[in-house]
Amino acid sequence: MDQKDLETYRYIFAKDALKQKAYGNAKAAFNLLKDESRRVFETLEKMKKDEYADSPAHLRFTDKDETEFSIAFSSDVLLFSLHSNVFEFSRNHPVMNGAYVKEDKERSYCGVIHIYNFLADSLRQNRENDLGYLIGRLFVNKENHYFVEGKQELGVFHTQFGRAVFDREAASSLMHNAMDYCAKFDLLTPPYDEIKDVTVGDLLTELSYKKMATGKRLGFRFNADDEK
């Protein structure tokens, strides 16, 4: 067998092993978040029963499958989604300029968990036009080092990549920071001119507000909110 071919084959197997390691760590992080979410749900449920029996707050924990779960609390839903692939960062990404990755380029390969915020009513009422909000992405590499990209309130930045290991304490911190962000991230009324026109068809089929796209800031974004 040609030596060049052998090197290619070895590279393929080595790259596959690297990605499997990163994905395995991301999956473990996902399961830690799921356990923390379930614990938070049980705590909220007990508090509602013991202290807030008259509260209309809607609480629900949904374990959809091995790659997705959600927790609903009051008017919000936090949805966590584990991507099935492993990613590397572009050369222009800040993590590529740090000493941690420059020492070992394989450290830049990460599994990814997306964290979305939806309105609870959007899901309960099947309002397909409503919008969700991507509030963060958790990246975990082969060494179980991680960082969170997204809203500053989630608390971990690129400069900490290589120092922070994702464990139960990290899962608890991320979960509570995400919930706190959602609770303080209010729904704003859309501009009047955007919803002033209603067709007869809207009224004949269903109420216009069910067809109007509703979201806290109208779409998934990473940049700072104009309203805040």
Tab-separated table of C-alpha atoms in Angstrom:
chain	number	residue	atom	x	y	z
A	1	MET	CA	0.000	0.000	0.000
A	2	ASP	CA	1.254	3.465	-0.882
A	3	GLN	CA	2.651	5.397	2.113
A	4	LYS	CA	0.693	8.507	1.172
A	5	ASP	CA	-2.527	6.486	1.176
A	6	LEU	CA	-1.701	5.080	4.599
A	7	GLU	CA	-1.180	8.584	5.982
A	8	THR	CA	-4.551	9.641	4.607
A	9	TYR	CA	-6.297	6.657	6.172
A	10	ARG	CA	-4.615	7.220	9.515
A	11	TYR	CA	-5.660	10.881	9.384
A	12	ILE	CA	-9.269	9.864	8.726
A	13	PHE	CA	-9.321	7.537	11.751
A	14	ALA	CA	-7.573	10.094	13.965
A	15	LYS	CA	-10.010	12.847	12.960
A	16	ASP	CA	-12.956	10.540	13.617
A	17	ALA	CA	-11.611	9.688	17.094
A	18	LEU	CA	-11.143	13.393	17.838
A	19	LYS	CA	-14.698	14.251	16.813
A	20	GLN	CA	-16.131	11.344	18.777
A	21	LYS	CA	-14.310	12.556	21.886
A	22	ALA	CA	-15.595	16.115	21.502
A	23	TYR	CA	-19.120	14.898	20.790
A	24	GLY	CA	-19.028	12.543	23.773
A	25	ASN	CA	-18.087	15.426	26.073
A	26	ALA	CA	-20.800	17.639	24.586
A	27	LYS	CA	-23.353	14.867	25.122
A	28	ALA	CA	-22.225	14.481	28.737
A	29	ALA	CA	-22.624	18.255	29.180
A	30	PHE	CA	-26.085	18.039	27.623
A	31	ASN	CA	-27.075	15.316	30.104
A	32	LEU	CA	-25.793	17.404	33.015
A	33	LEU	CA	-27.958	20.294	31.820
A	34	LYS	CA	-30.916	17.950	31.482
A	35	ASP	CA	-30.450	16.677	35.048
A	36	GLU	CA	-30.176	20.251	36.330
A	37	SER	CA	-33.267	21.276	34.386
A	38	ARG	CA	-35.229	18.375	35.862
A	39	ARG	CA	-34.065	19.322	39.364
A	40	VAL	CA	-35.067	22.962	38.829
A	41	PHE	CA	-38.481	21.875	37.577
A	42	GLU	CA	-39.066	19.709	40.659
A	43	THR	CA	-38.021	22.596	42.920
A	44	LEU	CA	-40.342	25.037	41.165
A	45	GLU	CA	-43.198	22.558	41.261
A	46	LYS	CA	-42.764	22.057	45.021
A	47	MET	CA	-42.545	25.816	45.624
A	48	LYS	CA	-45.731	26.364	43.660
A	49	LYS	CA	-47.546	23.703	45.670
A	50	ASP	CA	-46.258	24.889	49.059
A	51	GLU	CA	-46.047	28.654	48.643
A	52	TYR	CA	-47.757	29.763	45.435
A	53	ALA	CA	-50.806	27.535	45.146
A	54	ASP	CA	-52.821	30.345	43.549
A	55	SER	CA	-50.166	31.147	40.957
A	56	PRO	CA	-51.184	30.570	37.318
A	57	ALA	CA	-47.524	29.893	36.437
A	58	HIS	CA	-47.226	27.096	33.905
A	59	LEU	CA	-44.465	24.599	34.701
A	60	ARG	CA	-43.362	21.692	32.537
A	61	PHE	CA	-40.268	19.633	31.865
A	62	THR	CA	-40.153	17.823	28.510
A	63	ASP	CA	-37.500	15.217	27.745
A	64	LYS	CA	-38.053	14.847	24.009
A	65	ASP	CA	-35.115	12.583	23.144
A	66	GLU	CA	-31.343	12.203	23.503
A	67	THR	CA	-30.677	15.519	21.781
A	68	GLU	CA	-33.474	17.846	22.944
A	69	PHE	CA	-35.249	18.824	26.142
A	70	SER	CA	-37.077	21.894	27.401
A	71	ILE	CA	-38.315	23.481	30.596
A	72	ALA	CA	-41.347	25.781	30.685
A	73	PHE	CA	-41.700	28.288	33.500
A	74	SER	CA	-44.432	30.901	33.522
A	75	SER	CA	-44.500	32.536	30.053
A	76	ASP	CA	-41.116	31.213	28.913
A	77	VAL	CA	-39.647	28.023	27.517
A	78	LEU	CA	-35.936	27.234	27.492
A	79	LEU	CA	-35.083	24.626	24.870
A	80	PHE	CA	-31.695	22.874	24.756
A	81	SER	CA	-30.628	21.151	21.549
A	82	LEU	CA	-27.489	19.041	21.077
A	83	HIS	CA	-26.193	19.195	17.503
A	84	SER	CA	-25.246	15.836	15.988
A	85	ASN	CA	-22.062	17.196	14.395
A	86	VAL	CA	-18.741	18.522	15.660
A	87	PHE	CA	-17.505	21.898	14.413
A	88	GLU	CA	-14.241	23.767	14.064
A	89	PHE	CA	-14.022	27.557	14.231
A	90	SER	CA	-13.093	29.798	11.346
A	91	ARG	CA	-9.618	31.308	11.329
A	92	ASN	CA	-11.103	34.696	12.239
A	93	HIS	CA	-12.873	33.452	15.365
A	94	PRO	CA	-11.377	34.810	18.636
A	95	VAL	CA	-10.682	31.338	20.072
A	96	MET	CA	-8.272	30.613	17.211
A	97	ASN	CA	-5.979	33.429	18.348
A	98	GLY	CA	-5.590	32.191	21.911
A	99	ALA	CA	-2.560	30.292	23.181
A	100	TYR	CA	-4.755	27.356	24.216
A	101	VAL	CA	-5.727	26.516	20.627
A	102	LYS	CA	-2.393	27.550	19.113
A	103	GLU	CA	-0.687	24.932	21.319
A	104	ASP	CA	-2.983	22.208	19.978
A	105	LYS	CA	-5.252	22.909	17.005
A	106	GLU	CA	-7.372	19.844	17.817
A	107	ARG	CA	-8.717	21.776	20.812
A	108	SER	CA	-10.721	23.933	18.429
A	109	TYR	CA	-13.026	21.046	17.471
A	110	CYS	CA	-16.180	21.276	19.575
A	111	GLY	CA	-19.554	19.719	20.077
A	112	VAL	CA	-22.335	22.326	20.276
A	113	ILE	CA	-25.468	22.778	22.395
A	114	HIS	CA	-27.908	25.492	21.302
A	115	ILE	CA	-30.031	27.269	23.919
A	116	TYR	CA	-33.283	28.810	22.680
A	117	ASN	CA	-35.924	30.935	24.382
A	118	PHE	CA	-39.528	30.641	23.192
A	119	LEU	CA	-42.799	32.013	24.475
A	120	ALA	CA	-44.747	29.244	26.203
A	121	ASP	CA	-47.968	30.307	24.449
A	122	SER	CA	-46.258	29.956	21.055
A	123	LEU	CA	-45.808	26.232	21.642
A	124	ARG	CA	-49.050	25.572	23.534
A	125	GLN	CA	-51.169	27.262	20.867
A	126	ASN	CA	-49.126	26.013	17.894
A	127	ARG	CA	-48.492	29.558	16.677
A	128	GLU	CA	-46.239	28.587	13.804
A	129	ASN	CA	-45.432	32.179	12.828
A	130	ASP	CA	-44.016	33.022	16.259
A	131	LEU	CA	-40.292	33.470	16.684
A	132	GLY	CA	-37.788	32.079	19.136
A	133	TYR	CA	-34.518	33.549	20.308
A	134	LEU	CA	-31.094	31.916	20.368
A	135	ILE	CA	-29.612	33.166	23.640
A	136	GLY	CA	-26.444	31.093	23.642
A	137	ARG	CA	-24.303	28.286	22.258
A	138	LEU	CA	-22.278	26.016	24.501
A	139	PHE	CA	-19.066	24.673	22.926
A	140	VAL	CA	-17.272	21.671	24.475
A	141	ASN	CA	-14.004	20.213	23.160
A	142	LYS	CA	-12.033	16.963	23.517
A	143	GLU	CA	-10.646	18.019	26.923
A	144	ASN	CA	-14.110	18.939	28.244
A	145	HIS	CA	-13.110	22.586	28.240
A	146	TYR	CA	-15.892	24.910	27.219
A	147	PHE	CA	-17.186	28.401	26.689
A	148	VAL	CA	-20.564	29.974	25.989
A	149	GLU	CA	-21.084	32.297	23.046
A	150	GLY	CA	-24.085	34.593	23.109
A	151	LYS	CA	-25.658	36.844	25.695
A	152	GLN	CA	-23.219	38.233	28.259
A	153	GLU	CA	-25.571	37.292	31.097
A	154	LEU	CA	-24.696	33.629	30.528
A	155	GLY	CA	-21.286	34.488	31.852
A	156	VAL	CA	-18.451	32.613	30.075
A	157	PHE	CA	-16.309	34.222	27.420
A	158	HIS	CA	-13.751	33.187	24.808
A	159	THR	CA	-10.837	34.146	27.064
A	160	GLN	CA	-11.798	31.405	29.541
A	161	PHE	CA	-11.580	28.644	26.943
A	162	GLY	CA	-8.970	26.192	28.182
A	163	ARG	CA	-9.507	27.003	31.852
A	164	ALA	CA	-13.136	26.057	32.499
A	165	VAL	CA	-14.232	22.395	32.642
A	166	PHE	CA	-17.906	21.629	32.192
A	167	ASP	CA	-19.180	19.899	35.332
A	168	ARG	CA	-22.330	19.923	37.491
A	169	GLU	CA	-21.449	23.297	38.949
A	170	ALA	CA	-21.058	24.754	35.452
A	171	ALA	CA	-24.363	23.194	34.366
A	172	SER	CA	-26.153	24.701	37.373
A	173	SER	CA	-24.643	28.140	36.753
A	174	LEU	CA	-25.497	28.117	33.046
A	175	MET	CA	-29.040	26.891	33.675
A	176	HIS	CA	-29.813	29.526	36.288
A	177	ASN	CA	-28.218	32.355	34.304
A	178	ALA	CA	-30.269	31.361	31.248
A	179	MET	CA	-33.490	31.317	33.294
A	180	ASP	CA	-32.661	34.663	34.873
A	181	TYR	CA	-31.996	36.172	31.451
A	182	CYS	CA	-35.308	34.887	30.069
A	183	ALA	CA	-37.282	36.108	33.090
A	184	LYS	CA	-35.878	39.626	32.632
A	185	PHE	CA	-36.140	39.594	28.824
A	186	ASP	CA	-39.615	41.051	28.281
A	187	LEU	CA	-41.997	40.830	25.362
A	188	LEU	CA	-42.243	44.166	23.530
A	189	THR	CA	-45.288	45.286	21.583
A	190	PRO	CA	-44.634	45.365	17.817
A	191	PRO	CA	-44.755	48.726	15.990
A	192	TYR	CA	-48.342	49.836	15.324
A	193	ASP	CA	-47.851	50.203	11.573
A	194	GLU	CA	-46.707	46.591	11.262
A	195	ILE	CA	-50.020	45.148	12.482
A	196	LYS	CA	-52.624	47.802	11.636
A	197	ASP	CA	-53.892	46.033	8.491
A	198	VAL	CA	-56.117	42.967	8.905
A	199	THR	CA	-57.656	41.176	5.941
A	200	VAL	CA	-61.179	39.780	5.860
A	201	GLY	CA	-59.584	36.391	5.325
A	202	ASP	CA	-57.764	36.724	8.641
A	203	LEU	CA	-61.035	37.287	10.431
A	204	LEU	CA	-62.837	34.495	8.595
A	205	THR	CA	-60.160	31.910	9.312
A	206	GLU	CA	-58.834	32.816	12.749
A	207	LEU	CA	-58.042	35.791	14.937
A	208	SER	CA	-55.321	37.921	13.395
A	209	TYR	CA	-53.102	37.790	16.466
A	210	LYS	CA	-52.690	34.056	15.955
A	211	LYS	CA	-51.244	34.701	12.512
A	212	MET	CA	-49.084	37.644	13.585
A	213	ALA	CA	-45.489	36.706	14.302
A	214	THR	CA	-44.844	37.193	18.013
A	215	GLY	CA	-41.449	37.147	19.672
A	216	LYS	CA	-39.506	39.003	22.301
A	217	ARG	CA	-37.186	40.619	19.758
A	218	LEU	CA	-38.399	39.172	16.460
A	219	GLY	CA	-35.859	36.502	15.616
A	220	PHE	CA	-32.623	34.751	16.504
A	221	ARG	CA	-29.751	37.141	17.072
A	222	PHE	CA	-26.415	37.215	18.862
A	223	ASN	CA	-25.793	40.953	18.720
A	224	ALA	CA	-26.795	43.295	21.509
A	225	ASP	CA	-30.466	44.186	21.604
A	226	ASP	CA	-31.294	47.627	20.279
A	227	GLU	CA	-33.959	47.988	22.942
A	228	LYS	CA	-31.596	47.365	25.850
